[in-house]
mmCIF file with all atom_site columns, C-alpha atoms in Angstrom:
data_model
loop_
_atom_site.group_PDB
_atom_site.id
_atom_site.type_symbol
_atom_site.label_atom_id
_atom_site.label_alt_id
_atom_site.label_comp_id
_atom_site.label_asym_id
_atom_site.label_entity_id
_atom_site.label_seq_id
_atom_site.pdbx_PDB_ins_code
_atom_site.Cartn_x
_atom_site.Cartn_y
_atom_site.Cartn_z
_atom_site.occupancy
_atom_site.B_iso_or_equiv
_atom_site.pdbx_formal_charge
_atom_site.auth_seq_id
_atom_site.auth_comp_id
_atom_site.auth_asym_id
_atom_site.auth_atom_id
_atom_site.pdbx_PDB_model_num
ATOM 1   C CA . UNK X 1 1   ? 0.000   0.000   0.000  1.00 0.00 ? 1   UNK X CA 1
ATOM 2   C CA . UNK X 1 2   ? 1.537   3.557   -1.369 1.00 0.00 ? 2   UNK X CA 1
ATOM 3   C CA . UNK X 1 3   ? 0.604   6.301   1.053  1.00 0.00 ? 3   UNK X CA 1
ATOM 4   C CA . UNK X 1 4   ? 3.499   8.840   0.436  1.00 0.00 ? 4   UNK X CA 1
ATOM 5   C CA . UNK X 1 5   ? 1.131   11.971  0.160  1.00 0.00 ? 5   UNK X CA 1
ATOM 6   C CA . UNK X 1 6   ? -0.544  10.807  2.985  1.00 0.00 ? 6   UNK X CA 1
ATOM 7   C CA . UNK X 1 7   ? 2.440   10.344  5.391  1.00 0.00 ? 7   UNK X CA 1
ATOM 8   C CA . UNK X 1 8   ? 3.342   14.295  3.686  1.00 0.00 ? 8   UNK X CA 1
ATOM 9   C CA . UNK X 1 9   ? -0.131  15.562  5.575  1.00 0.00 ? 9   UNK X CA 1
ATOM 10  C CA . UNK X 1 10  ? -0.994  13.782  8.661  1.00 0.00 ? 10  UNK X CA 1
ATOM 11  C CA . UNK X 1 11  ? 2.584   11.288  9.427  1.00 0.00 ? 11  UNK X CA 1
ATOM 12  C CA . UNK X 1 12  ? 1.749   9.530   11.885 1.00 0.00 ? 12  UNK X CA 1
ATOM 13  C CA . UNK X 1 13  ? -1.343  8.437   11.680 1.00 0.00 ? 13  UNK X CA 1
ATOM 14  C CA . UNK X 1 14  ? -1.081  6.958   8.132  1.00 0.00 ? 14  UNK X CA 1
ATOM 15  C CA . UNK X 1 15  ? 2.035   5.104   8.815  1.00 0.00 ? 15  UNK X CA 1
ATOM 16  C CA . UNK X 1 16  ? 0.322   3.480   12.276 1.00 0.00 ? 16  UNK X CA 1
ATOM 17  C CA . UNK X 1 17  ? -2.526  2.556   9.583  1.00 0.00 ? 17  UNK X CA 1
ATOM 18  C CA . UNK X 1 18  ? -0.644  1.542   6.994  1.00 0.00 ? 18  UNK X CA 1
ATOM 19  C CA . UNK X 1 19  ? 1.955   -0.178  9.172  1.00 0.00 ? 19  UNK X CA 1
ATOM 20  C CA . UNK X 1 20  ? -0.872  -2.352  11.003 1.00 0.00 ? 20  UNK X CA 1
ATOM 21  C CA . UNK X 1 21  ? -2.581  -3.405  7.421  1.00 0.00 ? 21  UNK X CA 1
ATOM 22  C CA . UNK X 1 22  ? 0.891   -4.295  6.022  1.00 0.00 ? 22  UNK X CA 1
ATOM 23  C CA . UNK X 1 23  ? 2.412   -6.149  9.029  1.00 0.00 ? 23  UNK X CA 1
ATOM 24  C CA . UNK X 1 24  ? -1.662  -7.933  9.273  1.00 0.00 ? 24  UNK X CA 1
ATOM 25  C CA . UNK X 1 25  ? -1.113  -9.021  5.479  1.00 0.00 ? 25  UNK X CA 1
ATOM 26  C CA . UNK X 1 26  ? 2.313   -10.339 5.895  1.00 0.00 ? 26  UNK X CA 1
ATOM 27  C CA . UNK X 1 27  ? 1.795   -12.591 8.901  1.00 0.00 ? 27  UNK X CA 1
ATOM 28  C CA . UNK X 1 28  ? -1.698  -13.662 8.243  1.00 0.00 ? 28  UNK X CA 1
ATOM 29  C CA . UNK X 1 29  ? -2.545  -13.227 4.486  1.00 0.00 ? 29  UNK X CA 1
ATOM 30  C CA . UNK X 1 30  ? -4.123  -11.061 2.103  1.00 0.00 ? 30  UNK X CA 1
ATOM 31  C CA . UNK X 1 31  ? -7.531  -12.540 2.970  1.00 0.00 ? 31  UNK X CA 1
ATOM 32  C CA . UNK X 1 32  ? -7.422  -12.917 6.436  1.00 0.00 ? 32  UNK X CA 1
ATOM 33  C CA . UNK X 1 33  ? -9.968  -11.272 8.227  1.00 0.00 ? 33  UNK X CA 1
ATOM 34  C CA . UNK X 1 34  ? -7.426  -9.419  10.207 1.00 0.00 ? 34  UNK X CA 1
ATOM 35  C CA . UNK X 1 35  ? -5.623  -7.686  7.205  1.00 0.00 ? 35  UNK X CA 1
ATOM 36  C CA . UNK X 1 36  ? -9.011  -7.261  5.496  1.00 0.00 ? 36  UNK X CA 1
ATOM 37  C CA . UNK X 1 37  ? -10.528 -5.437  8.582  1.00 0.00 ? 37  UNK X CA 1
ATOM 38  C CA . UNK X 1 38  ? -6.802  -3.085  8.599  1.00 0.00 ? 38  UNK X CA 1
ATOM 39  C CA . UNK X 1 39  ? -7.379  -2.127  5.474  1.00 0.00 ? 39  UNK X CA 1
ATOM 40  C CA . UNK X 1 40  ? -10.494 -1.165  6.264  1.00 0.00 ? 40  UNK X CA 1
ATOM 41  C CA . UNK X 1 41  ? -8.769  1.217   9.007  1.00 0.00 ? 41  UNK X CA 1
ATOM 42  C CA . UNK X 1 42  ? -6.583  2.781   6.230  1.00 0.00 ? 42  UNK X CA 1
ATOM 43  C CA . UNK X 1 43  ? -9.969  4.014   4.304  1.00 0.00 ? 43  UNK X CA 1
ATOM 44  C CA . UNK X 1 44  ? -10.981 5.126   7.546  1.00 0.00 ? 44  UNK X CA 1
ATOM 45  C CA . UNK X 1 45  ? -7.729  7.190   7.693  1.00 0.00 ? 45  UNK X CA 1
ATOM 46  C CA . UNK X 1 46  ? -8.174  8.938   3.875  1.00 0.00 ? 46  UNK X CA 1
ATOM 47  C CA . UNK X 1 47  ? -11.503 9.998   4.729  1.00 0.00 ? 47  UNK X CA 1
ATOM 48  C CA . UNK X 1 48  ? -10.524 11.546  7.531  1.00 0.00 ? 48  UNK X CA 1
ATOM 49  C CA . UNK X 1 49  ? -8.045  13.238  5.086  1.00 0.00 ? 49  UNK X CA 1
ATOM 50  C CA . UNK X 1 50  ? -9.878  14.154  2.489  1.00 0.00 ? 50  UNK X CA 1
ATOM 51  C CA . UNK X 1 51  ? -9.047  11.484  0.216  1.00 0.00 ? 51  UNK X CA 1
ATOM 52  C CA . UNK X 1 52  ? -12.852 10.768  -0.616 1.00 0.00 ? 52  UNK X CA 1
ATOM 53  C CA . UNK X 1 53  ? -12.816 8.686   -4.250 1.00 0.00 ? 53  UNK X CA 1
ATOM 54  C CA . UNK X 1 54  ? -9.367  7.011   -2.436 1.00 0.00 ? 54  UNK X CA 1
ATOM 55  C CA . UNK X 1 55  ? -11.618 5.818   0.886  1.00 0.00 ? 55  UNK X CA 1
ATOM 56  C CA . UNK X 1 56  ? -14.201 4.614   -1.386 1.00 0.00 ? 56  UNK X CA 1
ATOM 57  C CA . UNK X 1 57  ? -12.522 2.332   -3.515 1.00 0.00 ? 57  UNK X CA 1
ATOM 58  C CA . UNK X 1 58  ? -10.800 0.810   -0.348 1.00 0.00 ? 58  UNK X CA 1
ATOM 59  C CA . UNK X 1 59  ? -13.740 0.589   1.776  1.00 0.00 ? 59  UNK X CA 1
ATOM 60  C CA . UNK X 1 60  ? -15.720 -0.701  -1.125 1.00 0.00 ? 60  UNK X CA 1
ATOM 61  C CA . UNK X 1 61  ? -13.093 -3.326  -1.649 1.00 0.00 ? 61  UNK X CA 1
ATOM 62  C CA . UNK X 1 62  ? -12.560 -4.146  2.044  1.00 0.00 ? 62  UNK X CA 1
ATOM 63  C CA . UNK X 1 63  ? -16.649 -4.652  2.377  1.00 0.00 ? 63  UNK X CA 1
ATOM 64  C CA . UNK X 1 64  ? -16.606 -7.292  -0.162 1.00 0.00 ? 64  UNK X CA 1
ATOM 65  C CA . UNK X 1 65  ? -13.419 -9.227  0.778  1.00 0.00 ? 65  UNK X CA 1
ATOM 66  C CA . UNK X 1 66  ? -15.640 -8.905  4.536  1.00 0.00 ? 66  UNK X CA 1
ATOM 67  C CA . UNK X 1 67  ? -18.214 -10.590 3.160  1.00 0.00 ? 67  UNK X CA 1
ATOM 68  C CA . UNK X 1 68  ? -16.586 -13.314 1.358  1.00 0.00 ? 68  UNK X CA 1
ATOM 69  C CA . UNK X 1 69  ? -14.090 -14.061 4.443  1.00 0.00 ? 69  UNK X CA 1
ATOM 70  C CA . UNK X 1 70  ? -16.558 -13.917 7.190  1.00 0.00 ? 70  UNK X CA 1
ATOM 71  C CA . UNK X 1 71  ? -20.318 -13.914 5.316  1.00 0.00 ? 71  UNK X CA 1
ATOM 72  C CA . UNK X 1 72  ? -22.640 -11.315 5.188  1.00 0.00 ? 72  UNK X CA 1
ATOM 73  C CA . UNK X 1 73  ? -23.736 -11.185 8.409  1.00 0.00 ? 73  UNK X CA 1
ATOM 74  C CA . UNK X 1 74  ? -20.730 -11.480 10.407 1.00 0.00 ? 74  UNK X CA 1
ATOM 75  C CA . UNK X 1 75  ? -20.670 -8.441  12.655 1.00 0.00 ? 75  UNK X CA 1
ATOM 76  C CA . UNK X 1 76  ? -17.095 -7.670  10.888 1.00 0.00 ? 76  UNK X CA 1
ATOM 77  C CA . UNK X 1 77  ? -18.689 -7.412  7.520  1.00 0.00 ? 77  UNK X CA 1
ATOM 78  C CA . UNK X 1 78  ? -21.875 -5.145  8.939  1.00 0.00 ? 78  UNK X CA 1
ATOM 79  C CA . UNK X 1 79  ? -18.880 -2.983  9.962  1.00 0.00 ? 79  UNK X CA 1
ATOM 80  C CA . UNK X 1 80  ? -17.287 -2.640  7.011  1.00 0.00 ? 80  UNK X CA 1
ATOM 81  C CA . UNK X 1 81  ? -20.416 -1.954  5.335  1.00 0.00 ? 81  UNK X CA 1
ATOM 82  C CA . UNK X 1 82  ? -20.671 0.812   7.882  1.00 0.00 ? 82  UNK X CA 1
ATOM 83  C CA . UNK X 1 83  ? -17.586 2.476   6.420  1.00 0.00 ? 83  UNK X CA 1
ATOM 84  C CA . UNK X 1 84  ? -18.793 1.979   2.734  1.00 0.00 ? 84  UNK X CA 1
ATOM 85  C CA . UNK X 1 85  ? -21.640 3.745   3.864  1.00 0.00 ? 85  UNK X CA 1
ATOM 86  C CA . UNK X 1 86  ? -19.724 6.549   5.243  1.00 0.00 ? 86  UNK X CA 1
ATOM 87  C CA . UNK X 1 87  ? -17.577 6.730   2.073  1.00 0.00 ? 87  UNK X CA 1
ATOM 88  C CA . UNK X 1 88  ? -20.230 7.050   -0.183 1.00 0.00 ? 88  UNK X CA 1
ATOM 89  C CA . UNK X 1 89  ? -21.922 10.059  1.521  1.00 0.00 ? 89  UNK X CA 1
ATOM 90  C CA . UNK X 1 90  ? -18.654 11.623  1.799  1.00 0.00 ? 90  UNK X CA 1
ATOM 91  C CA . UNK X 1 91  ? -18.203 11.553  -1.752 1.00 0.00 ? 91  UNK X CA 1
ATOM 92  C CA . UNK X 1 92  ? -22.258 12.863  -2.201 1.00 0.00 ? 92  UNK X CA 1
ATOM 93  C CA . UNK X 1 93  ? -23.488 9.491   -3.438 1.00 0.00 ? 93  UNK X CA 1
ATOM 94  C CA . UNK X 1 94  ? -26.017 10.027  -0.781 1.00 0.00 ? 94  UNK X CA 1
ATOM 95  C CA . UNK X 1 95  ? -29.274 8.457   -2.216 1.00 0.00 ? 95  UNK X CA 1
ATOM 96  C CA . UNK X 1 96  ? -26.675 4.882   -2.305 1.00 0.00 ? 96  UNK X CA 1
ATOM 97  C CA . UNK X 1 97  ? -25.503 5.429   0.980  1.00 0.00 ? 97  UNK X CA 1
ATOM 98  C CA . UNK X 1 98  ? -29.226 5.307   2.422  1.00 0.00 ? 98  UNK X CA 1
ATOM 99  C CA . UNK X 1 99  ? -29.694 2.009   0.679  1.00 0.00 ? 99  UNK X CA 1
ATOM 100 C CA . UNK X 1 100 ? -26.568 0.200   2.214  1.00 0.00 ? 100 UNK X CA 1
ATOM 101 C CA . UNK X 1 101 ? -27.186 2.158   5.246  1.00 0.00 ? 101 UNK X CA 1
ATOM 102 C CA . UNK X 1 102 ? -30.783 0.702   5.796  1.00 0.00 ? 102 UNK X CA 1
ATOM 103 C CA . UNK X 1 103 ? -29.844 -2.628  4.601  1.00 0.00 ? 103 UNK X CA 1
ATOM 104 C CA . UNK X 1 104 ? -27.050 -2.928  6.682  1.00 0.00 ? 104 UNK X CA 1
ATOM 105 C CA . UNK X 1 105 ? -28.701 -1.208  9.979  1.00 0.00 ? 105 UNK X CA 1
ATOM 106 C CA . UNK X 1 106 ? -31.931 -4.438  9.199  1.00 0.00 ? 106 UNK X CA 1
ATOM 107 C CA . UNK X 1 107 ? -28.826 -6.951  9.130  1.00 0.00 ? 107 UNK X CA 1
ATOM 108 C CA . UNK X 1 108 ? -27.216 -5.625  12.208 1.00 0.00 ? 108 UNK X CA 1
ATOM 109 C CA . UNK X 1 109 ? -30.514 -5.764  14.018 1.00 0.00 ? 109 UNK X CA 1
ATOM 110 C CA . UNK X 1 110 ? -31.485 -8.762  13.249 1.00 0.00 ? 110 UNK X CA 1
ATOM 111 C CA . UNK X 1 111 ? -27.986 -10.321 13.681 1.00 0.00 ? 111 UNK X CA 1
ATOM 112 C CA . UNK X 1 112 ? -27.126 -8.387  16.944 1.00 0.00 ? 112 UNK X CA 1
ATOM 113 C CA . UNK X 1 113 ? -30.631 -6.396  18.311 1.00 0.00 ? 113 UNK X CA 1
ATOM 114 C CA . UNK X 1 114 ? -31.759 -3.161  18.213 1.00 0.00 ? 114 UNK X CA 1
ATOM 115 C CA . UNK X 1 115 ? -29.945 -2.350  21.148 1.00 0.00 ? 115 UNK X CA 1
ATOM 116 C CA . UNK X 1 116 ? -26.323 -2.977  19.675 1.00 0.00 ? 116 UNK X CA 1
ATOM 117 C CA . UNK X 1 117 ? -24.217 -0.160  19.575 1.00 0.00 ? 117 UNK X CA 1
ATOM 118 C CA . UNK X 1 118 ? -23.308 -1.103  15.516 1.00 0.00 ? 118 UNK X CA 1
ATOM 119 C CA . UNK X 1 119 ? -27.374 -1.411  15.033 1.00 0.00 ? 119 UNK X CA 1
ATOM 120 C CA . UNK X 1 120 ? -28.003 2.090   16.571 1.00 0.00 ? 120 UNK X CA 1
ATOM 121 C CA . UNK X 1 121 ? -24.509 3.683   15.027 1.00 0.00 ? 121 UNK X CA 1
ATOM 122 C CA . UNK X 1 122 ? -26.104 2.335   11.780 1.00 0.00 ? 122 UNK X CA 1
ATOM 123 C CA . UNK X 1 123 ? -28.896 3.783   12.034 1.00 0.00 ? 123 UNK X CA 1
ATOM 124 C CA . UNK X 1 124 ? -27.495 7.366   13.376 1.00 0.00 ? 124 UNK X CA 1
ATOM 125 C CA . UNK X 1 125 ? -25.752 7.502   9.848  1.00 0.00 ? 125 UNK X CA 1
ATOM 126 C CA . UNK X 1 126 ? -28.985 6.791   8.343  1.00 0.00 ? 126 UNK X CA 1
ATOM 127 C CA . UNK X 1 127 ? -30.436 9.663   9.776  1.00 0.00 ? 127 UNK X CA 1
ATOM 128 C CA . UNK X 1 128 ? -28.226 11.666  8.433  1.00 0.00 ? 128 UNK X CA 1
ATOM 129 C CA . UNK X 1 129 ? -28.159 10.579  4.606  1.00 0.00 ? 129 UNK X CA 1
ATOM 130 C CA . UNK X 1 130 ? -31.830 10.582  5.534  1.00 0.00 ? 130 UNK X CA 1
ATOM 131 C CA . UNK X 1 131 ? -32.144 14.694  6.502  1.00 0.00 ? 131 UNK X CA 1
ATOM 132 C CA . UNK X 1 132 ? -29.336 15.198  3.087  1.00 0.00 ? 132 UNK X CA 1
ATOM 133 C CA . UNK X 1 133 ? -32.454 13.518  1.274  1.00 0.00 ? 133 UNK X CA 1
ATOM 134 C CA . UNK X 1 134 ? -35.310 15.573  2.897  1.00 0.00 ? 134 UNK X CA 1
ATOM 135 C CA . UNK X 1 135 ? -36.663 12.518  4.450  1.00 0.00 ? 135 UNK X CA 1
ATOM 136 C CA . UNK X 1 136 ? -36.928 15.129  7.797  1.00 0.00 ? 136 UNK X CA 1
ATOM 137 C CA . UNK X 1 137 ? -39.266 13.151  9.843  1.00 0.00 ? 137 UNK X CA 1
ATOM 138 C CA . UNK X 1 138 ? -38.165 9.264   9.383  1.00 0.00 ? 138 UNK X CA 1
ATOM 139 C CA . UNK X 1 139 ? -34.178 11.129  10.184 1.00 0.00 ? 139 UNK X CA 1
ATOM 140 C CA . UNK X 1 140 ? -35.460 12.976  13.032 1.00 0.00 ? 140 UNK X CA 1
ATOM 141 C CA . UNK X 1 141 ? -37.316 10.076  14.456 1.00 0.00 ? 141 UNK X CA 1
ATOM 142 C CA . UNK X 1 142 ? -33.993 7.508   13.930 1.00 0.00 ? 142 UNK X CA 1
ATOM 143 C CA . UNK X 1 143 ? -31.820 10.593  15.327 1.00 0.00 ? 143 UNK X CA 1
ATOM 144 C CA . UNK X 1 144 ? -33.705 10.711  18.803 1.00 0.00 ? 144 UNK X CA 1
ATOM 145 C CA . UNK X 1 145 ? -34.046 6.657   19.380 1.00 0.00 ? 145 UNK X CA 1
ATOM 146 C CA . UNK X 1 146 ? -30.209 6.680   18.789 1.00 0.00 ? 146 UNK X CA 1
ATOM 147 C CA . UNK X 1 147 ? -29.536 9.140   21.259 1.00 0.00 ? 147 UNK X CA 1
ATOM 148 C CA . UNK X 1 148 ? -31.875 7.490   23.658 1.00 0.00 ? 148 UNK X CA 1
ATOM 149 C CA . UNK X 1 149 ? -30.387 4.053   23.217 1.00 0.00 ? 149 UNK X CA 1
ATOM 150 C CA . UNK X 1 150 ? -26.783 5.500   23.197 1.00 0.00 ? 150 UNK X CA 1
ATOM 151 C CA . UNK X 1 151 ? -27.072 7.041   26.266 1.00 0.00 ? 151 UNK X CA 1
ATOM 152 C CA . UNK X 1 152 ? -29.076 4.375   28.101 1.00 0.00 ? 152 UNK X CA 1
ATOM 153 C CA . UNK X 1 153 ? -26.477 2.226   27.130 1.00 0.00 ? 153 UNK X CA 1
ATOM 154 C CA . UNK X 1 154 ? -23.022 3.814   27.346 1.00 0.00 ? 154 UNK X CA 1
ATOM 155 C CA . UNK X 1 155 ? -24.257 6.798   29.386 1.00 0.00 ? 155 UNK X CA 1
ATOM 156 C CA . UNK X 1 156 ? -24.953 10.618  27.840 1.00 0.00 ? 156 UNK X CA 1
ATOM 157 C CA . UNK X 1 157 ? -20.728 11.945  28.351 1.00 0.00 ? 157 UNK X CA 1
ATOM 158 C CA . UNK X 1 158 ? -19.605 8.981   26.705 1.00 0.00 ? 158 UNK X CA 1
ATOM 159 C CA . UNK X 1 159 ? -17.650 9.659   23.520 1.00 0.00 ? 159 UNK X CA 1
ATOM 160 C CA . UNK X 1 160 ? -20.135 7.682   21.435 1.00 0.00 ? 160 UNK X CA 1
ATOM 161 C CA . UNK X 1 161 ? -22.947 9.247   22.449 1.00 0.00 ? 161 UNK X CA 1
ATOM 162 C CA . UNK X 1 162 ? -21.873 12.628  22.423 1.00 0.00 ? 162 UNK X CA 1
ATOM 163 C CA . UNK X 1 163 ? -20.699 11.995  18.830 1.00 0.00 ? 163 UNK X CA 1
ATOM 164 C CA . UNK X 1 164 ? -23.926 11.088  17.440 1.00 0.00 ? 164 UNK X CA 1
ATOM 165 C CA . UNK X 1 165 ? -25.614 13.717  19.564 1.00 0.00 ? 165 UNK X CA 1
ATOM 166 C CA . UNK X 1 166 ? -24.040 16.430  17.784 1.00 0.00 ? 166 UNK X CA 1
ATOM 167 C CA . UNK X 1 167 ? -24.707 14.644  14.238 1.00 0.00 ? 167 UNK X CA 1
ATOM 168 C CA . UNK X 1 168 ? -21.435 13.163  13.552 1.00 0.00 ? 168 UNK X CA 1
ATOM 169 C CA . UNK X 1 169 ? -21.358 10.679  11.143 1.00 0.00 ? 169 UNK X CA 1
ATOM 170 C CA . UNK X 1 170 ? -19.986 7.337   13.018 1.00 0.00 ? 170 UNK X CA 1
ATOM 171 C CA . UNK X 1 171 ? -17.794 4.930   11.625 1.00 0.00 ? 171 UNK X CA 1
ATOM 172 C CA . UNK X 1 172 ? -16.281 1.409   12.279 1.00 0.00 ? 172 UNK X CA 1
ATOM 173 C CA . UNK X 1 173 ? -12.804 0.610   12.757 1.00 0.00 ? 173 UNK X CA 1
ATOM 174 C CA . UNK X 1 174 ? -11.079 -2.591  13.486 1.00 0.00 ? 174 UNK X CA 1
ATOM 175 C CA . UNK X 1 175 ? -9.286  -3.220  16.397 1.00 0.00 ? 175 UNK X CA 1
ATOM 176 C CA . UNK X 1 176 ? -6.163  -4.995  15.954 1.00 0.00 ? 176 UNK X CA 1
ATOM 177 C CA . UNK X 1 177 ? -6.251  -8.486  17.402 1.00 0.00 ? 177 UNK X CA 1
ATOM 178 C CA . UNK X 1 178 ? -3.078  -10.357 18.984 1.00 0.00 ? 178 UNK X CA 1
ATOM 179 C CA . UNK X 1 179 ? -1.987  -12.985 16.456 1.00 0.00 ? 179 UNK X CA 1
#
């Protein structure tokens, strides 16, 4: 993975990312769930960045290579769909973005519950591609009960909570696992 103009802008948090993928890959494979799900933190990173079209193309291809590792409903995979999600919003695809973001927030609650913090992060982005589409209401209405759920469950100053509170988008990202 070629990051030069990213270690330029923001050092060391692209190398960390890029570092974790590559050393993930190397021990474990390509395909390992592990490397797949590092990758997945390295789209992460270029949307923070600006790198839109970039964060796209990897989250898109770190979604599928989820899917096919782990199946579609592995929590890992409803996570990466999360990001793809996110990427294609930031890059004003938002009318796709509401699709994946519904079908993955179903998935997640029937796989996990409604009252699973990736279910109700889910559905916060929702809300928000939701209010870019003029669907006020319906975003509102998914805005509140994540809120309400987020701060039943993790409490209202937790970082989560006050994140989605003030209408940030959420995201996913893998935390590196011992191997």
């Amino acid at each position: 993975m070629n990051l030069g103009w990213c270690r330029r802008t923001r050092p060391h948090k692209c190398d960390l990312a890029e570092a974790t993928a590559t050393h993930y890959a190397a021990q474990l494979g390509e395909r390992h769930p592990y490397a797949i799900g590092a990758r997945d933190n390295v789209a992460t990173v270029m949307r923070d960045l600006g790198e839109h079209r970039v964060a796209l193309e990897l989250s898109r291809q770190a979604a599928r290579q989820m899917r096919r590792a782990v199946g579609r409903d592995h929590p890992w995979a409803i996570g990466c769909a999360k990001n793809e999600v996110a990427a294609l919003a930031a890059v004003g695809r938002t009318d796709e973005a509401a699709v994946l973001g519904r079908e993955a927030a179903d998935r997640s609650a029937r796989v996990l519950g409604d009252a699973h913090v990736l279910t109700i992060s889910l559905r916060a982005g929702l809300a928000l591609d939701l209010a870019e589409l003029g669907e006020r209401e319906e975003s509102e209405a998914l805005h509140q009960d994540a809120v309400t759920r987020l701060t039943s469950l993790l409490g209202a100053d937790h970082p989560h909570t006050r994140h989605i509170l003030e209408r940030h988008r959420p995201y996913w990202d893998f935390e590196p696992q011992p191997i």
